[in-house]
């Protein structure tokens, strides 16, 4: 299969797909990447006219029901996740001899490219890239899904900067009855990111994803993987026997609490490791905040994060007669086991060299056998040698009469062997009774009656009532050595957190409170409020005290202060209407009056300030027209001299006209029009008759 021409099984070679129309719908374009299970091409969904990524299982695996089932589980597991940081799965099917998966196409690069081109990264940049990954894993863990192959190659960064976790191809929905990850006893993952318990116990739960995320953070901060070796087995040995070194040893200057965060995520003792990605995300938020605040050190945060001293080797790297395979840059390595073991090779020979010429991955997956509690390897290659009775040689003549004793001894030996085998294989093992669905007390009592001890742990569940057993390991019908413990997972009921009360505080403190409550900060809602100053939090949506599942978004409502009043251009409008309108809007309206020859009485002559916005309580000044100014023709005009009358009338702002047609030259005023006592507008003409 592939460019190297390795022989494949199955009817279709997935590497020759370009240009094909798969299932009558997906027009396959150029190849994007190739991995151990599948090849990924860019494709066009001709039905919806959109670009997608189509992942097609290698033809050499197409007739293996186990791999097909795992591939189908990928679609079902990933399709359950709807999260902004998870690559969406659109479709899955089998057609024309192909098993395929259709996913969201995200143009851009991978986190491996960032490590290669930019690492070591500043801690704020590293956490900014890791936090979306943890958010995606947290959503998966809440849905009961463990990714099992967290590494930089599976983190995509779009051209728009969006960070998304891809390739849940190795993911498996965690059963309520088991947390074993392997199929047919094979652990699947990438050796540089495998948690110690995967190698020693063959168990995988959310802790394993947390460990891998911690390794990714170490790599972002330092540019190198923490455990290295010439072979995958050497790397695996380091995971089990040595702690992950502090990033500051390779990148001096990192704050101690950043080292503590990596140490907590990568601690070999599962009991000290964060239970899932959601817990690690909250730790990462605290570290990010300390970095944003410019804290050089935070002893309290370091004390909270740093795990206790490691207890030493978690276990030994498993060895058995089963398969141990890994793929390296130089091809496939086989560390014993029968041909066709799960891993790189199939029954017909080894798989293709890794990575292929066009692969976009940094290192291949490694398949290690699940550890065996009791493994005995018989070496049949050594022929029988001399016994303690003497050197080997021709048999001595048999002594007569020993035959019956030999038979009796043989029978006795068989009886003892059978009894020992019964004890070793059956009698010393205790069967596990069925307790799934019982209350915690009832289940503990049932196990005690069977001679077993209960190891009780609690976890949240949306479906199982609180106090009811929702997981048993080993499951009913399984066997436990002696009175060994049986792990019971008891439901705590739905995981819910109350929306915190944040009214009256700052927006930053409100965001911190929401994150501390295991909730996500939603959109910022702005609202005017006459009584609360701008920037102060008015509340949340949903309201404080509402119980929500973890990760639900909470919108924070922030005051914009009093709502401004839009003031129009009021010149020439009715002053009384303007005063009433803006007084009702909360403004202080100051009115003054003046005469105006141009503006009708009662209308606005001018305003201050002009058109625009005013806040409630501010003052709007209006000058209102009294109309033209009027004067009264004074008494005493008639009988006065012409000059005296003219001066008096002109002082009142009137224009004087003399009528002297019938004058005899005495210079006295004998009449005035309008008459004395009448009101006229300033500037009007007044006629005086001269005698």
XYZ file of C-alpha atoms in Angstrom:
691
model
C 0.000 0.000 0.000
C 1.029 3.588 -0.487
C 3.770 5.196 -2.454
C 6.283 2.521 -1.447
C 4.370 -0.168 -3.310
C 3.802 -2.391 -0.295
C 1.302 -5.165 -1.024
C -2.153 -4.531 0.418
C -5.195 -6.522 1.216
C -8.749 -5.501 0.297
C -10.266 -4.360 -2.957
C -9.237 -0.682 -2.974
C -5.951 1.151 -2.501
C -6.764 4.254 -0.454
C -3.696 6.092 -1.757
C -5.102 6.100 -5.310
C -8.324 7.917 -4.476
C -7.702 11.331 -6.011
C -10.344 12.102 -8.609
C -12.797 9.421 -7.434
C -16.408 10.096 -6.438
C -16.923 8.169 -3.197
C -20.430 6.947 -2.444
C -21.757 9.155 -5.238
C -21.216 12.237 -3.113
C -17.594 13.010 -2.195
C -15.215 14.047 -4.986
C -11.743 13.239 -3.630
C -8.982 15.800 -4.050
C -5.281 15.810 -3.092
C -3.987 13.934 -0.078
C -3.515 15.933 3.125
C -1.889 13.392 5.447
C -1.453 9.689 6.090
C -1.296 7.803 9.388
C -1.157 4.287 10.707
C -4.848 3.562 10.137
C -6.029 5.845 7.380
C -5.238 8.395 4.696
C -6.831 11.863 4.659
C -7.758 13.762 1.479
C -9.341 17.089 0.828
C -12.673 16.477 -0.891
C -15.782 18.245 -2.158
C -19.241 17.325 -0.952
C -21.016 17.695 -4.290
C -24.432 17.498 -2.648
C -23.880 20.462 -0.309
C -21.132 22.118 -2.367
C -18.661 22.433 0.493
C -15.053 21.463 1.096
C -14.543 18.619 3.554
C -11.801 16.253 4.700
C -12.402 12.578 3.973
C -10.528 9.992 6.006
C -10.328 6.560 4.379
C -9.112 3.449 6.186
C -6.086 1.764 4.670
C -7.054 -1.060 2.357
C -4.841 -3.457 4.329
C -7.162 -3.014 7.308
C -10.459 -3.055 5.418
C -11.069 -6.757 5.922
C -10.198 -6.704 9.631
C -13.529 -6.431 11.511
C -11.766 -5.211 14.646
C -10.178 -2.204 12.903
C -13.375 -1.459 10.986
C -15.326 -1.450 14.235
C -12.790 0.904 15.808
C -12.986 3.186 12.793
C -16.793 3.293 12.960
C -16.607 4.055 16.682
C -14.537 7.086 15.817
C -17.445 8.568 13.902
C -19.955 7.792 16.583
C -17.752 9.089 19.384
C -16.683 12.287 17.645
C -20.165 12.983 16.252
C -21.408 13.183 19.833
C -19.195 16.206 20.416
C -20.434 19.616 19.395
C -17.772 22.044 20.537
C -16.041 25.029 18.930
C -12.624 23.441 19.520
C -13.431 19.955 18.166
C -13.199 19.126 14.459
C -16.777 18.326 13.446
C -17.683 14.924 11.992
C -20.228 15.183 9.166
C -20.693 11.653 7.855
C -19.436 8.054 7.954
C -20.026 5.144 5.656
C -18.809 2.144 3.681
C -18.997 2.054 -0.101
C -17.083 0.534 -3.008
C -14.811 -1.379 -0.626
C -13.905 1.780 1.314
C -14.555 2.602 4.956
C -14.558 6.382 5.259
C -15.200 9.276 7.603
C -16.120 12.813 6.492
C -14.950 15.670 8.699
C -14.789 19.433 8.765
C -11.926 20.761 6.631
C -9.753 23.255 8.482
C -7.110 24.929 6.295
C -4.031 25.895 8.253
C -1.302 24.046 10.117
C -0.862 21.779 13.122
C 0.515 22.416 16.568
C 3.506 20.303 15.512
C 4.327 23.039 12.959
C 4.187 25.610 15.763
C 6.549 23.525 17.923
C 8.935 23.057 15.027
C 8.912 26.704 13.881
C 8.425 28.707 17.099
C 9.231 26.675 20.227
C 10.249 27.316 22.919
C 7.184 29.551 23.310
C 6.558 32.173 25.997
C 4.323 30.658 28.693
C 1.339 32.921 27.914
C 1.453 31.911 24.248
C 1.842 28.224 25.162
C -1.167 28.321 27.486
C -3.215 30.278 24.947
C -2.697 27.369 22.533
C -3.258 24.666 25.154
C -6.421 26.042 26.769
C -8.645 25.454 23.682
C -7.291 21.899 23.554
C -8.187 21.368 27.209
C -11.622 22.879 26.608
C -12.238 20.370 23.800
C -10.964 17.443 25.881
C -13.087 18.609 28.806
C -16.195 18.449 26.618
C -15.185 14.964 25.471
C -14.586 13.788 29.031
C -17.991 15.077 30.114
C -19.474 13.052 27.243
C -17.655 9.937 28.446
C -15.059 9.973 25.667
C -11.300 9.594 26.082
C -9.219 10.787 23.129
C -6.245 8.455 23.806
C -3.940 10.071 21.226
C -3.400 13.679 22.342
C -0.327 15.061 20.582
C 0.614 18.179 18.571
C -0.168 16.452 15.252
C -3.806 16.122 16.300
C -4.249 19.815 17.115
C -5.173 21.902 14.075
C -4.752 25.675 13.883
C -6.855 27.312 11.199
C -5.818 30.247 9.082
C -8.179 32.343 11.223
C -6.389 31.225 14.404
C -9.071 28.747 15.482
C -7.637 25.837 17.501
C -9.380 22.474 17.129
C -8.663 18.937 18.290
C -8.839 16.344 15.540
C -8.563 12.593 15.055
C -10.721 10.870 17.596
C -9.856 7.771 15.559
C -8.283 6.201 18.615
C -10.963 7.485 20.958
C -13.349 5.148 22.682
C -16.506 5.862 24.625
C -15.794 4.939 28.227
C -18.140 2.154 29.308
C -19.727 2.333 32.717
C -18.327 -1.111 33.378
C -14.724 -0.836 32.246
C -11.992 1.691 31.673
C -9.696 -0.582 29.684
C -8.671 1.082 26.514
C -7.283 -1.691 24.440
C -8.959 -3.933 21.960
C -7.838 -7.531 22.173
C -5.233 -6.579 24.738
C -3.363 -3.968 22.665
C -2.730 -0.443 23.931
C -2.871 2.176 21.223
C -1.293 5.615 21.340
C 1.896 7.509 20.577
C 4.778 6.493 22.809
C 6.036 9.999 23.670
C 2.623 10.887 25.124
C 1.582 7.586 26.785
C 0.725 7.780 30.473
C 2.621 5.385 32.788
C -0.528 3.498 33.811
C -1.199 2.675 30.163
C 2.130 0.886 30.008
C 1.989 -0.880 33.367
C -1.700 -1.584 33.886
C -3.266 -1.282 30.455
C -5.925 1.126 31.757
C -6.881 4.385 30.152
C -9.279 7.009 31.394
C -9.391 10.781 31.434
C -6.148 10.871 33.466
C -4.249 9.585 30.412
C -5.428 12.519 28.263
C -4.400 14.910 31.065
C -0.902 13.372 31.097
C -0.567 13.703 27.313
C -1.741 17.346 27.466
C 0.924 18.011 30.088
C 3.576 16.518 27.803
C 2.323 18.783 24.982
C 2.619 21.829 27.274
C 6.176 20.819 28.211
C 7.021 20.528 24.517
C 5.545 23.971 23.745
C 7.562 25.541 26.563
C 10.877 23.828 25.756
C 10.705 22.729 22.118
C 11.611 19.115 22.996
C 9.831 16.054 24.355
C 10.606 15.381 28.038
C 11.426 11.677 27.557
C 13.699 10.577 24.750
C 15.444 7.360 23.783
C 16.862 5.432 20.868
C 13.853 3.085 20.806
C 10.188 3.381 21.785
C 10.784 0.878 24.598
C 13.400 3.218 26.119
C 10.947 6.117 25.956
C 8.258 3.956 27.576
C 10.710 3.008 30.351
C 11.260 6.694 31.143
C 7.504 7.339 31.361
C 7.208 4.624 33.994
C 10.408 5.199 35.984
C 11.290 8.911 35.766
C 9.440 12.146 36.421
C 8.970 14.680 33.672
C 11.727 17.306 34.178
C 10.773 20.877 34.981
C 10.465 22.990 31.787
C 12.574 25.718 33.426
C 15.558 23.363 33.302
C 15.561 23.855 29.530
C 13.860 27.261 29.378
C 15.273 29.324 32.280
C 13.160 32.152 33.584
C 9.817 30.345 33.677
C 7.833 31.134 36.834
C 7.779 28.290 39.401
C 4.005 27.961 39.081
C 4.393 27.073 35.372
C 6.749 24.239 36.370
C 4.209 23.206 39.015
C 1.389 23.082 36.431
C 3.409 20.755 34.170
C 4.407 18.616 37.157
C 0.773 18.272 38.268
C -0.414 17.275 34.783
C 2.438 14.774 34.286
C 2.728 13.272 37.753
C 3.120 9.503 37.483
C 0.840 8.871 40.457
C -2.651 8.899 38.918
C -4.176 9.824 42.264
C -2.356 13.182 42.226
C -3.093 13.957 38.584
C -6.125 16.135 37.682
C -9.134 13.871 37.258
C -9.976 15.191 33.811
C -9.213 17.976 31.351
C -11.787 20.269 32.958
C -9.834 20.293 36.218
C -6.553 20.883 34.375
C -8.214 23.704 32.400
C -9.123 25.462 35.642
C -5.518 25.110 36.846
C -4.335 26.527 33.497
C -6.711 29.500 33.876
C -5.176 30.295 37.272
C -1.665 30.134 35.836
C -2.679 32.295 32.852
C -4.116 34.901 35.226
C -0.910 34.930 37.274
C 1.093 35.419 34.076
C -1.238 38.208 32.941
C -0.768 39.907 36.316
C 3.006 39.739 35.812
C 3.608 37.611 38.922
C 7.212 36.401 39.020
C 6.269 33.881 41.691
C 3.147 32.843 43.568
C 4.042 30.485 46.438
C 0.404 29.799 47.228
C -0.344 28.787 43.643
C 2.819 26.665 43.499
C 1.797 24.891 46.702
C -1.669 24.210 45.292
C -0.344 22.791 42.033
C 2.896 20.990 42.826
C 2.290 17.265 43.468
C 3.833 15.358 46.327
C 7.119 13.563 45.731
C 6.806 10.739 43.206
C 6.640 7.301 44.841
C 9.152 5.842 42.394
C 8.572 3.598 39.417
C 4.897 3.086 38.749
C 5.642 -0.411 37.502
C 7.761 -2.198 34.970
C 7.449 -1.871 31.257
C 5.439 -4.989 30.396
C 7.150 -7.941 28.821
C 5.451 -11.066 27.572
C 5.361 -13.460 24.704
C 2.770 -11.227 23.042
C 3.419 -8.590 20.399
C 5.332 -5.387 21.059
C 5.529 -3.318 17.906
C 6.386 0.246 17.121
C 7.067 2.239 14.023
C 9.963 4.646 13.668
C 11.366 7.005 11.105
C 13.445 4.180 9.704
C 10.610 1.707 9.324
C 8.870 -0.855 11.508
C 10.463 -2.418 14.581
C 9.165 -5.755 15.862
C 9.954 -6.715 19.459
C 8.719 -10.309 19.467
C 5.220 -11.775 19.193
C 3.520 -13.591 16.366
C 3.209 -12.207 12.867
C 0.014 -10.285 12.301
C -0.067 -8.758 15.784
C -1.894 -5.466 16.009
C 0.402 -2.613 15.160
C 2.277 -1.858 12.004
C 2.204 -5.251 10.285
C -0.552 -7.582 9.202
C -0.634 -11.289 8.580
C 0.999 -10.864 5.212
C 4.017 -8.955 6.410
C 5.067 -5.659 7.989
C 3.261 -2.430 7.265
C 4.563 0.506 5.283
C 7.582 2.472 6.585
C 6.749 5.440 8.818
C 6.401 8.170 8.127
C 5.625 8.164 4.385
C 7.247 10.812 2.255
C 4.228 13.119 2.446
C 3.122 12.449 6.012
C 2.341 15.392 8.238
C 3.011 13.634 11.515
C 5.980 13.776 13.859
C 6.025 10.251 15.231
C 3.931 7.141 14.726
C 1.609 5.361 17.106
C 3.014 2.572 19.201
C 1.159 -0.621 20.103
C 2.164 -2.318 23.336
C 0.563 -5.396 24.902
C -1.709 -5.042 27.870
C 0.291 -6.161 30.923
C -0.399 -9.698 32.079
C -0.818 -10.437 35.769
C 0.955 -13.781 35.367
C 3.111 -14.517 32.373
C 5.291 -17.577 31.965
C 7.446 -17.995 28.875
C 8.723 -21.503 28.225
C 12.033 -21.776 26.455
C 11.786 -24.868 24.313
C 15.057 -24.274 22.541
C 17.313 -25.686 25.308
C 17.651 -29.476 25.126
C 17.628 -31.521 28.328
C 21.037 -31.502 29.982
C 22.680 -33.532 32.674
C 20.771 -34.036 35.893
C 22.074 -33.935 39.378
C 22.253 -37.727 39.388
C 25.122 -37.817 36.917
C 26.163 -37.025 33.382
C 23.920 -37.805 30.492
C 24.713 -41.052 28.760
C 23.378 -44.473 27.935
C 20.577 -45.489 30.264
C 21.527 -47.744 33.129
C 19.791 -51.103 33.260
C 16.411 -50.842 35.006
C 16.078 -52.564 38.322
C 13.291 -55.068 38.567
C 10.222 -54.159 40.693
C 10.304 -50.338 40.161
C 7.482 -50.262 37.620
C 4.498 -50.084 40.051
C 6.191 -47.421 42.186
C 6.914 -45.315 39.127
C 3.267 -45.521 38.085
C 2.116 -44.613 41.579
C 4.517 -41.689 41.732
C 3.329 -40.480 38.356
C -0.325 -40.673 39.418
C 0.451 -38.808 42.631
C 2.348 -36.181 40.699
C -0.616 -35.741 38.354
C -2.998 -35.381 41.287
C -0.769 -32.780 42.930
C -0.337 -30.967 39.621
C -4.088 -30.958 39.015
C -4.739 -29.673 42.514
C -2.119 -26.997 42.161
C -3.470 -25.977 38.786
C -6.993 -25.804 40.197
C -5.804 -23.594 43.029
C -3.615 -21.450 40.834
C -6.136 -21.025 38.030
C -9.458 -21.098 39.847
C -9.650 -21.623 43.595
C -7.705 -18.518 44.572
C -9.869 -16.290 42.337
C -13.152 -14.839 43.600
C -15.983 -14.193 41.112
C -17.500 -10.709 41.108
C -21.252 -10.632 41.807
C -23.649 -8.375 39.887
C -24.016 -5.067 41.753
C -24.524 -2.634 38.861
C -27.560 -0.447 39.569
C -27.611 -1.153 43.311
C -27.228 1.493 45.985
C -23.731 2.037 47.327
C -24.483 0.411 50.694
C -26.149 -2.590 49.078
C -23.293 -3.083 46.617
C -20.638 -2.873 49.343
C -22.599 -5.386 51.417
C -22.988 -7.756 48.445
C -19.277 -7.657 47.727
C -18.454 -8.206 51.405
C -20.715 -11.262 51.453
C -18.742 -12.573 48.459
C -15.480 -12.016 50.315
C -14.454 -8.976 48.295
C -13.501 -5.416 49.224
C -15.110 -2.385 47.624
C -12.985 0.507 46.390
C -15.603 3.257 46.087
C -15.168 6.318 43.944
C -17.776 8.835 42.852
C -18.443 10.530 39.567
C -21.154 12.658 38.017
C -23.835 11.204 35.772
C -26.692 12.715 33.826
C -28.603 9.423 33.701
C -27.850 7.474 36.882
C -29.538 8.618 40.127
C -27.262 9.754 42.974
C -25.970 6.974 45.197
C -26.466 4.244 42.591
C -23.589 2.124 41.302
C -22.971 2.947 37.642
C -19.631 1.234 37.080
C -17.933 -1.943 38.269
C -14.384 -3.043 37.478
C -14.007 -5.953 37.008
C -17.545 -6.339 35.711
C -19.995 -8.926 36.995
C -18.716 -12.409 36.187
C -15.108 -11.287 36.261
C -12.686 -12.606 38.844
C -10.524 -10.983 41.487
C -7.473 -12.500 43.126
C -8.309 -13.457 46.720
C -10.204 -10.702 48.517
C -8.781 -8.076 46.194
C -10.681 -4.820 45.658
C -13.511 -4.270 43.195
C -13.728 -0.670 41.923
C -17.234 0.746 42.291
C -18.144 3.996 40.580
C -21.104 5.568 42.369
C -23.191 8.296 40.779
C -23.144 11.743 42.290
C -26.027 12.684 40.046
C -25.825 15.390 37.395
C -22.828 17.702 37.640
C -24.225 21.157 38.278
C -22.756 24.485 39.339
C -24.584 27.608 40.498
C -24.167 30.818 38.551
C -22.291 33.149 40.946
C -23.649 36.485 42.147
C -21.551 39.163 40.496
C -23.804 42.268 40.491
C -22.055 45.444 41.552
C -18.511 44.284 40.817
C -16.132 44.790 37.912
C -16.348 42.804 34.707
C -12.941 41.151 35.289
C -13.960 39.890 38.714
C -17.234 38.614 37.307
C -15.403 36.633 34.622
C -13.089 35.121 37.236
C -16.080 34.125 39.363
C -17.801 32.434 36.417
C -14.656 30.481 35.490
C -14.105 29.502 39.118
C -17.622 28.035 39.108
C -16.617 25.631 36.297
C -18.664 27.610 33.792
C -17.626 29.420 30.619
C -17.871 33.164 30.003
C -20.391 33.893 27.272
C -21.093 37.091 25.372
C -20.837 40.555 26.909
C -24.258 42.235 27.156
C -24.344 46.025 27.514
C -27.297 47.825 29.057
C -28.026 51.428 30.075
C -28.843 52.020 33.724
C -29.611 55.388 35.269
C -28.503 54.273 38.733
C -25.339 52.224 38.029
C -22.152 53.749 36.698
C -20.622 52.564 33.448
C -18.453 49.429 33.658
C -20.234 47.974 36.686
C -21.804 44.509 36.359
C -25.601 44.503 36.479
C -26.020 40.719 36.560
C -25.837 37.581 34.437
C -27.868 35.525 32.020
C -28.948 33.017 33.324
C -29.632 34.687 36.660
C -27.423 34.159 39.703
C -28.188 30.953 41.539
C -29.250 29.054 38.416
C -27.726 25.539 38.342
C -25.950 24.691 35.092
C -23.867 21.799 33.739
C -20.092 22.443 33.684
C -18.884 24.408 30.705
C -22.215 26.134 30.066
C -21.897 29.742 28.976
C -22.919 32.602 31.245
C -23.399 36.046 29.711
C -22.288 39.013 31.826
C -24.457 42.138 31.728
C -22.431 45.355 32.039
C -23.821 48.839 32.695
C -23.246 51.606 30.175
C -24.427 54.150 32.738
C -27.447 56.404 32.152
C -28.787 56.375 28.626
C -27.916 59.622 26.792
C -30.729 61.896 25.610
C -30.687 62.842 21.921
C -31.286 66.611 21.642
C -32.599 67.893 18.305
C -32.116 71.318 16.650
C -34.836 73.280 18.440
C -34.417 76.777 16.909
C -37.748 77.963 15.534
C -39.755 75.229 17.304
C -42.367 75.713 19.982
C -40.496 76.389 23.220
C -43.202 74.993 25.498
C -43.253 71.636 23.695
C -39.437 71.443 23.785
C -39.351 72.207 27.504
C -41.926 69.516 28.330
C -40.239 66.839 26.160
C -36.731 67.237 27.542
C -37.832 67.694 31.116
C -39.603 64.341 30.862
C -36.374 62.838 29.405
C -34.500 63.790 32.574
C -32.784 67.007 31.493
C -32.797 70.271 33.381
C -34.327 72.851 30.990
C -33.354 76.515 31.623
C -35.592 79.021 29.762
C -34.837 82.725 29.176
C -36.808 85.169 26.992
C -35.840 87.964 24.667
C -37.408 90.074 21.968
C -36.821 88.996 18.437
C -37.806 90.636 15.216
C -37.149 87.372 13.297
C -38.637 84.619 15.511
C -42.269 84.416 16.410
C -43.181 84.881 20.016
C -43.082 81.548 21.913
C -40.571 79.881 19.598
C -36.962 79.033 20.429
C -34.469 81.666 19.412
C -31.334 79.649 20.406
C -30.210 76.648 22.488
C -27.095 75.627 24.444
C -25.568 73.131 23.911
C -26.512 72.544 20.317
C -27.922 69.341 18.823
C -26.295 66.159 20.207
C -26.395 63.970 23.334
C -26.823 64.973 26.963
C -26.863 62.727 29.998
C -29.864 62.804 32.328
C -29.479 65.600 34.866
C -27.502 67.867 32.537
C -28.862 71.317 31.600
C -30.359 72.382 28.275
C -30.631 76.200 27.977
C -33.330 77.663 25.699
C -33.792 81.313 24.657
C -37.461 81.926 23.812
C -38.713 84.760 21.600
C -41.038 87.445 22.961
C -41.597 88.659 19.444
C -40.700 92.212 18.365
C -40.325 94.743 21.222
C -43.226 97.338 21.577
C -43.290 100.910 22.954
C -46.046 103.397 23.981
C -46.380 106.829 22.333
C -45.781 109.093 25.352
C -48.025 111.970 26.373
C -46.848 115.554 25.796
C -45.847 115.119 22.212
C -48.637 117.461 21.034
C -47.768 121.038 22.029
C -44.057 120.392 22.254
C -41.478 121.733 19.896
C -40.598 119.761 16.799
C -37.056 119.028 17.919
C -38.164 117.977 21.393
C -40.843 115.629 20.005
C -38.474 114.078 17.468
C -35.819 113.390 20.133
C -38.350 111.836 22.487
C -39.766 109.486 19.833
C -36.405 108.475 18.385
C -35.165 107.549 21.852
C -38.016 105.019 21.900
C -36.670 103.438 18.709
C -39.326 104.920 16.465
C -38.820 106.453 13.068
C -40.186 110.080 12.985
C -41.816 111.606 9.886
C -42.749 115.349 9.846
C -45.941 116.522 8.126
C -45.391 120.292 7.535
C -47.561 120.788 4.467
C -49.897 123.182 6.355
C -47.191 124.608 8.624
C -47.109 128.383 9.243
C -43.567 128.163 10.563
C -44.157 128.330 14.332
C -42.406 124.926 14.936
C -45.022 123.397 17.327
C -46.436 119.879 17.087
C -50.184 119.961 16.754
C -50.761 116.212 16.097
C -49.147 112.719 16.283
C -50.081 109.475 14.465
C -50.410 106.924 16.120
C -51.782 108.981 18.935
C -50.418 109.461 22.395
C -50.878 106.373 24.633
C -50.999 103.907 21.744
C -48.565 100.848 21.628
C -46.439 100.376 18.534
C -43.543 98.139 17.554
C -40.092 99.508 18.012
C -38.913 100.734 14.616
C -42.374 101.679 13.383
C -42.972 105.085 11.720
C -44.641 107.878 13.742
C -45.913 110.974 11.925
C -45.968 114.350 13.706
C -47.953 117.294 12.276
C -46.029 120.628 12.563
C -47.857 124.030 12.899
